[in-house]
Short mmCIF file of C-alpha atoms in Angstrom, two decimals:
data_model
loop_
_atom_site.label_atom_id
_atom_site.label_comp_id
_atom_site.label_asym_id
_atom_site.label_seq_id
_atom_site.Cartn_x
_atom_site.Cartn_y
_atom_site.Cartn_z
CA UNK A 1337 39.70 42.95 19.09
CA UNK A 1338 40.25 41.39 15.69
CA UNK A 1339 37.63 39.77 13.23
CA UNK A 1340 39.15 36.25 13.60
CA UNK A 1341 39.65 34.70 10.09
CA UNK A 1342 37.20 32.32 8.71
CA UNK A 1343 37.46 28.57 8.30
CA UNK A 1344 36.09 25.99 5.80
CA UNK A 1345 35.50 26.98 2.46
CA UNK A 1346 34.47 30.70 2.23
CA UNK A 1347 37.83 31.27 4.42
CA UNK A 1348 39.42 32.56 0.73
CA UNK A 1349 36.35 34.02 -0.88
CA UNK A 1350 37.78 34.61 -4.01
CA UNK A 1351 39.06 31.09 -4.55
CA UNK A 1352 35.56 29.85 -3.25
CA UNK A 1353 34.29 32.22 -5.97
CA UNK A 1354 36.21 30.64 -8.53
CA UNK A 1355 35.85 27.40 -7.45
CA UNK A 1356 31.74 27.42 -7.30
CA UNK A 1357 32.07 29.46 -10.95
CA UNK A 1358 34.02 26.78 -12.79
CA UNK A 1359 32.40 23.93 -11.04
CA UNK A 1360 29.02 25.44 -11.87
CA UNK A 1361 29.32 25.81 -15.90
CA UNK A 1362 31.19 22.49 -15.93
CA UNK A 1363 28.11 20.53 -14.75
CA UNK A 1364 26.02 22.75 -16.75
CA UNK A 1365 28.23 22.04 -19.92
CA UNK A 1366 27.92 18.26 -18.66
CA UNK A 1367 24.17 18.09 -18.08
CA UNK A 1368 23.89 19.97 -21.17
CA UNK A 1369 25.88 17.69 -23.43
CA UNK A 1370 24.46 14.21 -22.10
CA UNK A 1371 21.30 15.79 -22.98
CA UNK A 1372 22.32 16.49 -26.33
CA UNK A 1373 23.33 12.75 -26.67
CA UNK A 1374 20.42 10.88 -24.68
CA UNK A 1375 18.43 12.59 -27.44
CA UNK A 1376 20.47 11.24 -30.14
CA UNK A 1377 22.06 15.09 -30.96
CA UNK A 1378 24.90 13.84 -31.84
CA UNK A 1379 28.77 14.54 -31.22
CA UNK A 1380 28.33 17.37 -33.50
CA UNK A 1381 25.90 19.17 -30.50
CA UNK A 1382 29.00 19.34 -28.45
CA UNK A 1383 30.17 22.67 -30.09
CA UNK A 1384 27.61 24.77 -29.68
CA UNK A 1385 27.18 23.37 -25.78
CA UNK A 1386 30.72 24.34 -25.26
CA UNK A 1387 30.33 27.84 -27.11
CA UNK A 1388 27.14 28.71 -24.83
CA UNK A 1389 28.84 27.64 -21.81
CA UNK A 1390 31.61 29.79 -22.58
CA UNK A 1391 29.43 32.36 -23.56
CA UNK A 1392 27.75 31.80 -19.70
CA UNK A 1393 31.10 31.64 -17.90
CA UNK A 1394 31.76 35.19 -19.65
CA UNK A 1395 28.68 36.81 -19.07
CA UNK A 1396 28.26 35.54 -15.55
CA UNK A 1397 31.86 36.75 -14.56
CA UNK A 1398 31.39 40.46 -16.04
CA UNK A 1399 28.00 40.04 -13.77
CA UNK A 1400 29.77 39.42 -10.71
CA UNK A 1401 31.76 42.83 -11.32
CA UNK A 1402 28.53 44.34 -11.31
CA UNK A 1403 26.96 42.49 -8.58
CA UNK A 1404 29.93 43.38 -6.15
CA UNK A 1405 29.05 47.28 -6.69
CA UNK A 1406 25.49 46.98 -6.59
CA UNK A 1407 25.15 44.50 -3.32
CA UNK A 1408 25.89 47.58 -1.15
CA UNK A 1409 23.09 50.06 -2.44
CA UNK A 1410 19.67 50.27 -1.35
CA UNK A 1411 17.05 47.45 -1.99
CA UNK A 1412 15.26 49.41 -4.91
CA UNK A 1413 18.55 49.89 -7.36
CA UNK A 1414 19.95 46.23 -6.04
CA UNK A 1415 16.69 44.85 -7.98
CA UNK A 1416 15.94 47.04 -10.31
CA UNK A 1417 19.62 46.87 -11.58
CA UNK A 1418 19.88 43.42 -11.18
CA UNK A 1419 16.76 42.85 -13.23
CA UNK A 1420 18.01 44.80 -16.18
CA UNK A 1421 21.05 42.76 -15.81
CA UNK A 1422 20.00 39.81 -15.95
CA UNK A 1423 17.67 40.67 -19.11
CA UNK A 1424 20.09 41.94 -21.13
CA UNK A 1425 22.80 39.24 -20.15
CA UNK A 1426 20.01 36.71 -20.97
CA UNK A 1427 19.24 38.23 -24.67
CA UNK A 1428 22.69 37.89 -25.40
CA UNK A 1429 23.38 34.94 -24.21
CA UNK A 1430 20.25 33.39 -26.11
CA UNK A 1431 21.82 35.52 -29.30
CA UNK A 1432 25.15 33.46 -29.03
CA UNK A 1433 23.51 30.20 -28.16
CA UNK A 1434 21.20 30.27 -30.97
CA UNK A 1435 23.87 31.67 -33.68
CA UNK A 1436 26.30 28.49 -32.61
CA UNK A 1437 23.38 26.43 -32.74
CA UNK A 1438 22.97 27.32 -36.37
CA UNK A 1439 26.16 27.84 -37.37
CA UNK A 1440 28.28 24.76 -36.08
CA UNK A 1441 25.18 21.96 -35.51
CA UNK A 1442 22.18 22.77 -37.97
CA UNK A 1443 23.36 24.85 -40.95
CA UNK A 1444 19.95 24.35 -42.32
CA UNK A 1445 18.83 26.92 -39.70
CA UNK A 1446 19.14 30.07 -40.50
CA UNK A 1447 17.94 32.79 -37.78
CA UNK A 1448 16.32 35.95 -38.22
CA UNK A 1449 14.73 38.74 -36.47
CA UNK A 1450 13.36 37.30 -32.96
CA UNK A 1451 14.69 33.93 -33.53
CA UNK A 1452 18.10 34.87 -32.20
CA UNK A 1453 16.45 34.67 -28.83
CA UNK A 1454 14.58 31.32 -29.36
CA UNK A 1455 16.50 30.15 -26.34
CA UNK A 1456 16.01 33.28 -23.65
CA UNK A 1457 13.71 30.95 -21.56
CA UNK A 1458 16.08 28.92 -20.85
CA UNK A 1459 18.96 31.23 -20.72
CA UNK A 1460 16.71 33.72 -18.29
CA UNK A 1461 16.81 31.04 -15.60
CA UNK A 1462 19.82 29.65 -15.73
CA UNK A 1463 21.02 33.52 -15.53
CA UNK A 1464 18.67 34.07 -12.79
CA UNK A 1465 19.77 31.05 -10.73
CA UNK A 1466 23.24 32.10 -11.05
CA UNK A 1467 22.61 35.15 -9.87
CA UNK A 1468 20.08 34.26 -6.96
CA UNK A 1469 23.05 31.86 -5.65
CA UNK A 1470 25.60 34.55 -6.02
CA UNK A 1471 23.05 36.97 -3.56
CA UNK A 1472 22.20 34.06 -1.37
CA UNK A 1473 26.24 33.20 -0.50
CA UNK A 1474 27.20 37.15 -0.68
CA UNK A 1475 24.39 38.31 1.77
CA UNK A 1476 25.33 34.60 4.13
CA UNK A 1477 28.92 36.27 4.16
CA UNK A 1478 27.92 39.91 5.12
CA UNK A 1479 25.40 38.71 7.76
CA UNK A 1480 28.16 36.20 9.27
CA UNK A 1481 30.31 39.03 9.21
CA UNK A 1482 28.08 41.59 10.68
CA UNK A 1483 27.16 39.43 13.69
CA UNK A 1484 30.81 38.95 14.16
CA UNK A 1485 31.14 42.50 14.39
CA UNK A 1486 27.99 42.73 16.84
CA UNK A 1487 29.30 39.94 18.74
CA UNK A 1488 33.38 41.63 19.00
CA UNK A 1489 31.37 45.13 19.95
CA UNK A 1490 29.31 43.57 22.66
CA UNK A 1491 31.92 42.25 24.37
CA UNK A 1492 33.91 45.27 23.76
CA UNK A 1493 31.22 46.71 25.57
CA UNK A 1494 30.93 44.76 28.54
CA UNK A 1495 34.90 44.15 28.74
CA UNK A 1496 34.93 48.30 28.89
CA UNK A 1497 31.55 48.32 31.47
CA UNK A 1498 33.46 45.65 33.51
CA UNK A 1499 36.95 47.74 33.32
CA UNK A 1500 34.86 50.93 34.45
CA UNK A 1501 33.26 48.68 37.15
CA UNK A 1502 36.33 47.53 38.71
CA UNK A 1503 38.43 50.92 38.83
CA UNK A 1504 35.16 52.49 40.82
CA UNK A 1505 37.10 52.55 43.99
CA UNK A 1506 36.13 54.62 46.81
CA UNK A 1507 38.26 57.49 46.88
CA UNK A 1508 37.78 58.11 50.68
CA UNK A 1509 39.71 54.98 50.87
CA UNK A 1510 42.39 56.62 49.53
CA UNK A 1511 42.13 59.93 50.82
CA UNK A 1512 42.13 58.58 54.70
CA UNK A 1513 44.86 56.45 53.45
CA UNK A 1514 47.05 59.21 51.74
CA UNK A 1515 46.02 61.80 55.42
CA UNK A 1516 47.14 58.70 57.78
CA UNK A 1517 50.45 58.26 56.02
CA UNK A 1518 50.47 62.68 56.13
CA UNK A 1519 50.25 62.32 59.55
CA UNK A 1520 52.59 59.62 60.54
CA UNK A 1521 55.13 61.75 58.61
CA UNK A 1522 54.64 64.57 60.60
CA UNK A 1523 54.74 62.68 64.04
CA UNK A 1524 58.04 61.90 62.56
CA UNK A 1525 56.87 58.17 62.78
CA UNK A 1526 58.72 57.58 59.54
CA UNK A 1527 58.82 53.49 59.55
CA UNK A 1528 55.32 53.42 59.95
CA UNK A 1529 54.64 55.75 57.50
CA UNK A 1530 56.84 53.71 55.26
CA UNK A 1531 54.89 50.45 55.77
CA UNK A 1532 51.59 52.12 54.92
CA UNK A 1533 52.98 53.53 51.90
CA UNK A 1534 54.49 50.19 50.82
CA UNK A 1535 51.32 48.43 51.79
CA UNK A 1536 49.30 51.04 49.85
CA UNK A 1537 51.01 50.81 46.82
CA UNK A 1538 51.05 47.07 46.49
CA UNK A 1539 47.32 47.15 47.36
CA UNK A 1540 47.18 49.57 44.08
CA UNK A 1541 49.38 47.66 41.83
CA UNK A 1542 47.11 44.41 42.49
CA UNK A 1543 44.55 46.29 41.49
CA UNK A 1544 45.51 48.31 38.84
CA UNK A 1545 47.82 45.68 37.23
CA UNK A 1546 45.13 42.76 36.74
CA UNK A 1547 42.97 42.66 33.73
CA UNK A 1548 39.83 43.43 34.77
CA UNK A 1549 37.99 41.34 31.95
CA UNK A 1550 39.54 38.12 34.03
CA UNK A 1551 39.18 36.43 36.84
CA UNK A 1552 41.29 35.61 40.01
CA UNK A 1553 41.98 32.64 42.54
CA UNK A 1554 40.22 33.47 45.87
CA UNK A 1555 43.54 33.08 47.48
CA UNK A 1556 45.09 36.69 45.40
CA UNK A 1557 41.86 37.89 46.38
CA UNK A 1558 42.41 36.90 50.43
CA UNK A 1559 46.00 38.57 50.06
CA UNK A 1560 44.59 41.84 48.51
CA UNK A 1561 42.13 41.85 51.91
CA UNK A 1562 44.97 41.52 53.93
CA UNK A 1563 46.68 43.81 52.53
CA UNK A 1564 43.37 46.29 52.44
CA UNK A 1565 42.72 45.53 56.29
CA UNK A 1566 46.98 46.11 56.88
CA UNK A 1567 46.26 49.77 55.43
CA UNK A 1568 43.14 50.22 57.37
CA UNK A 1569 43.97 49.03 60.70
CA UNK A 1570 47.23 51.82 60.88
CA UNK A 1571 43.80 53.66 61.40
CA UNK A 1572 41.69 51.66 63.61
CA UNK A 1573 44.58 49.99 65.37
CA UNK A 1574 42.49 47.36 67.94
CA UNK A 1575 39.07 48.66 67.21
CA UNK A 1576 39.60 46.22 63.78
CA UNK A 1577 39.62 42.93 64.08
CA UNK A 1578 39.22 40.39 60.82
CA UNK A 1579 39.34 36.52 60.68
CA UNK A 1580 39.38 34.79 58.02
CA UNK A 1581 37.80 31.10 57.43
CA UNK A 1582 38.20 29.81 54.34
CA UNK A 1583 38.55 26.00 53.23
CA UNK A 1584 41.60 25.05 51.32
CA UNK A 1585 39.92 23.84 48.04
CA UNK A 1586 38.28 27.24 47.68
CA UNK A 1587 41.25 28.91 47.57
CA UNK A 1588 41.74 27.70 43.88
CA UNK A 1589 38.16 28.82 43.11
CA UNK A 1590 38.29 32.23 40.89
CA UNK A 1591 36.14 35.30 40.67
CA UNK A 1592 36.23 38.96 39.11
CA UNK A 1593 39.38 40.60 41.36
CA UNK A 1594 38.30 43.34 43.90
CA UNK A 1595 34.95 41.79 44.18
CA UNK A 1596 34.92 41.48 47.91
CA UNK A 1597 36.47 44.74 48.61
CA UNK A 1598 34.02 47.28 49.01
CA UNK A 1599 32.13 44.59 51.36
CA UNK A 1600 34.96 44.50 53.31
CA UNK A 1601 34.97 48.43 52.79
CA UNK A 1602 31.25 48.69 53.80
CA UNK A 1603 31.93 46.81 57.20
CA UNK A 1604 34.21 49.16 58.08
CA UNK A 1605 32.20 52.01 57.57
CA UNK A 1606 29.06 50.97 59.29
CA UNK A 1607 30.31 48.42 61.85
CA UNK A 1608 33.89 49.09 63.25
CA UNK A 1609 33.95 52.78 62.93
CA UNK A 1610 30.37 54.01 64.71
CA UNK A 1611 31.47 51.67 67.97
CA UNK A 1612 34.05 53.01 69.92
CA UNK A 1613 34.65 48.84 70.55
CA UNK A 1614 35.12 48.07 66.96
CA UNK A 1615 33.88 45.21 65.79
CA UNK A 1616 35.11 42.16 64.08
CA UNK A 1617 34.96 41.25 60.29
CA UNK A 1618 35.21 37.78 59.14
CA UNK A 1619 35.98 36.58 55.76
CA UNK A 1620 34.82 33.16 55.04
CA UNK A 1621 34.34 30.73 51.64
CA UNK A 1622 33.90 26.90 50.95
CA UNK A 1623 32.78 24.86 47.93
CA UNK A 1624 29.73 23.51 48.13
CA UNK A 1625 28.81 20.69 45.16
CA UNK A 1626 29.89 22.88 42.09
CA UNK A 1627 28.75 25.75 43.83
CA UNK A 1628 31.67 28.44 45.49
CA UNK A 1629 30.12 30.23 49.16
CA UNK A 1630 31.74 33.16 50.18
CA UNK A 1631 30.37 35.17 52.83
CA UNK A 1632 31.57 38.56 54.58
CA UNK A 1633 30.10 39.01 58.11
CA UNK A 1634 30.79 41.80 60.78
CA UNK A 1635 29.18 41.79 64.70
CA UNK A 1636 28.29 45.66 64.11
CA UNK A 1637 25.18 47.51 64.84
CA UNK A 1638 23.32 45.53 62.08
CA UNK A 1639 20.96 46.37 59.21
CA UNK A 1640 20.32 50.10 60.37
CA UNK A 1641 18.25 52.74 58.77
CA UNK A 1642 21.17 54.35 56.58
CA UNK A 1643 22.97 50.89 56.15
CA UNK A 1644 19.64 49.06 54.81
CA UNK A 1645 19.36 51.92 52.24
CA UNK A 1646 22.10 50.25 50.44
CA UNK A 1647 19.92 47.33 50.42
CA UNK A 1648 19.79 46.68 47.23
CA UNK A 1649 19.64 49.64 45.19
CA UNK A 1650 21.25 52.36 46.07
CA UNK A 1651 25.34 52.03 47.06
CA UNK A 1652 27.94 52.43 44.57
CA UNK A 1653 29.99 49.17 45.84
CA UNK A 1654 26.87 47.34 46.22
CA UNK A 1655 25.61 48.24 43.00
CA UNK A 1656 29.33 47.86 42.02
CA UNK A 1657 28.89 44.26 43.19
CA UNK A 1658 25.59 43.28 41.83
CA UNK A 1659 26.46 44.89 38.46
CA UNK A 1660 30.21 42.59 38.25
CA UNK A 1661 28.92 39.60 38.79
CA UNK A 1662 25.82 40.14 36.34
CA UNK A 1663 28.73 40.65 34.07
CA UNK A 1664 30.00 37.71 34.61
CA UNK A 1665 28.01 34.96 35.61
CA UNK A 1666 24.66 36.00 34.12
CA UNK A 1667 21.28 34.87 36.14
CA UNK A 1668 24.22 32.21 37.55
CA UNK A 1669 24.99 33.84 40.73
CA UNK A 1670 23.67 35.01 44.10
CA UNK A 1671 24.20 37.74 46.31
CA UNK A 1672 22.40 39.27 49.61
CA UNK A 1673 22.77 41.14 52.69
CA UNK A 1674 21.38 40.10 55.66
CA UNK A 1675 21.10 39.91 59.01
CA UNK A 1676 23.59 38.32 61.32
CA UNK A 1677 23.33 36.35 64.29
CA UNK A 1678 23.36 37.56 67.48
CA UNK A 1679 24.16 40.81 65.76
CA UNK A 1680 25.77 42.37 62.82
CA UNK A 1681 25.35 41.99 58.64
CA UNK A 1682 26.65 39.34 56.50
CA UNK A 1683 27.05 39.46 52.97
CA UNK A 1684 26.49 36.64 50.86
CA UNK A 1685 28.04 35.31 47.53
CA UNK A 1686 27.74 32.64 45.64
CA UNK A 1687 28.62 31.54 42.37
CA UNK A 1688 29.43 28.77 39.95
CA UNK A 1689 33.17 26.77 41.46
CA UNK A 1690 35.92 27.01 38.16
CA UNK A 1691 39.26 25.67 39.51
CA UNK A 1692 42.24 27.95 39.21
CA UNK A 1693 43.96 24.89 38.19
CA UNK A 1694 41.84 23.82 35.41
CA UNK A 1695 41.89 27.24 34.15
CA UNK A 1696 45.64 27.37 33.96
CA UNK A 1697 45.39 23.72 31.97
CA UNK A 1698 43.23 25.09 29.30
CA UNK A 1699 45.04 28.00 28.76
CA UNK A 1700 48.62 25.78 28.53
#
C-alpha cells in the first residue's frame, strides 16, 4: 500500500508554503500601512513599512530553513533553538525597522545604543506568531501523515492476519485426498483417479487464486462445496450424503471465500465418518431483512464429548471461523454451534446481506 496523495490545499506543501508566506506579510504590510495613515503618518510612512516587511519576509524565510531541521529533534533543542531564533531574528528585525524608520520617515531621529531595538516588542510577536503558525500547520501535516501510516499498517496487518487465516487449511484434507488418488492409481482405476485430481486441483486454484482480503458471492462459495464434497465422497462413496437449500436471492449475498469449508470439513469428521451409515450434511442460506442466514447442519451423533471441545475455543477451523469473520464484520456478525433436531449439529452464520450485484456497480 501507498500513502494516497493529499487533497485541498496542503496537497503541494511547498506552494501552500509560499502561498500562506506572501499572503501573510502582504496583510501585515497592509494593516501596517493603513495604520500609518489612519494616524495621519503620512505617504512618506510607506517606506519604512515596506522595508520592515521585507526585512520580515527575509528573516522569516531563512527561519523556515531552520525550522525544517529542527522540527525533527527532541522537544528540548526544538524550543530551546527556536527561542534563540526567534530572539535574535527579532533584534534584527527591530534594528532594520527602526534604522528605516529614521532614515527614510523621521530624519530628525537619530538612534543610538538600545534604541535600535525600540521596536522588538512588536517585532518579538509578530516573529513569534509566525513561527507558532509555521509549528501548528507542520506538526497538523506530520500527525495527518502519521495516522495515515498507522491506518495503511493496520490494515496491512489485518489484510496479512486475514491472508494467514484463509490459507490455514487442514492438511489431512489433503493428505487423504493426495492417498485416495495414490490408490486409485494403483487399482489401475485411472479415470477415477483423473477426476479426483482434476476436482482437487480446481478446488485449490479457487482457493489459492482469490484474494483473500475480499469477499465472494455465496453461489462461488456453493460451487467450491461441491466441488469439496466431489473430492470427499471418492472416499465415502454413499456413506456422504449433502443437500443443499439455499434461496435464490442469497446466492448474490457475499462473504470471506472458504468460510464454510472447514464446517463442512468438521461434519465430516465427526458425523459421516464415526457411523458406518454416514450421515447427511445440508447446506442451507436465505436473506432475512438485511440480514444473510446460512446454516450447516449434519444428522450425526451430535454435540459429543470431543466434538463440544471445539465449542468455542479450541478448533483451528472454528477458531479459523470466529477469527474471519471478526475480521470482517466486527461485533456485526453471529456464529454458533448447536444442537440439531432430532439429532446431529448445526452451525450457524449470520451476517450483514451486501449484494454481489451492488458490489460489482460500485466498483464499475
Amino acid at each position: 500500500m501507498k500513502l494516497v496523495p493529499k487533497q485541498g490545499f496542503f496537497a503541494d506543501k511547498n506552494h501552500a508554503f509560499w502561498m500562506l508566506q506572501i499572503g501573510g506579510w502582504s496583510a501585515y504590510l497592509v494593516l501596517r500601512a493603513l495604520g500609518g495613515l489612519a494616524n495621519s503618518m503620512g505617504i512618506a510612512y510607506i517606506l519604512p513599512t515596506l522595508i520592515a516587511t521585507a526585512t520580515g519576509f527575509s528573516l522569516t524565510l531563512l527561519m523556515s530553513a531552520a525550522y525544517r531541521r529542527i522540527i525533527r529533534m527532541r522537544a528540548v533543542f526544538v524550543w530551546s533553538l527556536t527561542l534563540t531564533l526567534v530572539a535574535l531574528a527579532a533584534g534584527v528585525f527591530s534594528v532594520i525597522e527602526v534604522w528605516a524608520h529614521a532614515r527614510f520617515y523621521n530624519s530628525t531621529f537619530e538612534p543610538q545604543g538600545i534604541q535600535f531595538f525600540g521596536a522588538i516588542l512588536l517585532d518579538l510577536s509578530v516573529l513569534a506568531a509566525w513561527t507558532g503558525l509555521y509549528y501548528g500547520i507542520n506538526y497538523y501535516l506530520l500527525l495527518d501523515e502519521q495516522s495515515e501510516r498507522v491506518l495503511i499498517l493496520s490494515g496491512q496487518a489485518s489484510a496479512a492476519q486475514l491472508a494467514m487465516l484463509r490459507y490455514q487449511l487442514n492438511p489431512h484434507f489433503l493428505f487423504n485426498t493426495l492417498n485416495s488418488i495414490s490408490t486409485l492409481v494403483l487399482l489401475k482405476e485411472t479415470e477415477r483417479a483423473n477426476t479426483m485430481l482434476s476436482r482437487l486441483s480446481s478446488f485449490l486454484r479457487y482457493s489459492l487464486v482469490s484474494d483473500p482480503t475480499e469477499t465472494v458471492s455465496l453461489a462461488q462459495e456453493i460451487e467450491a462445496l461441491k466441488l469439496y464434497f466431489e473430492i470427499e465422497r471418492m472416499r465415502f462413496e454413499d456413506r456422504l450424503r449433502t443437500r443443499f437449500d439455499i434461496e435464490e436471492a442469497a446466492l448474490q449475498g457475499r462473504l470471506p471465500s472458504l468460510l464454510l469449508q472447514p464446517l463442512v470439513e468438521n461434519a465430516i469428521k465427526y458425523a459421516v465418518t464415526p457411523q458406518e451409515e454416514g450421515a447427511e450434511i445440508v447446506v442451507a442460506a436465505h436473506v432475512s431483512g438485511d440480514r444473510l442466514l446460512i446454516s450447516i447442519s449434519d444428522d450425526g451423533p451430535g454435540l459429543t464429548a470431543e466434538r463440544s471441545a471445539l465449542v468455542p475455543s479450541a478448533g483451528v477451523g472454528l477458531n479459523n471461523i470466529r477469527d474471519r469473520l471478526f475480521q470482517t464484520y466486527g461485533d456485526d456478525q453471529r456464529f454458533e454451534m448447536i444442537s440439531n433436531v432430532p439429532q446431529g449439529v448445526v452451525a450457524n452464520i449470520e451476517i450483514p446481506f451486501e449484494s454481489a450485484n451492488v458490489r460489482l456497480k460500485e466498483n464499475a
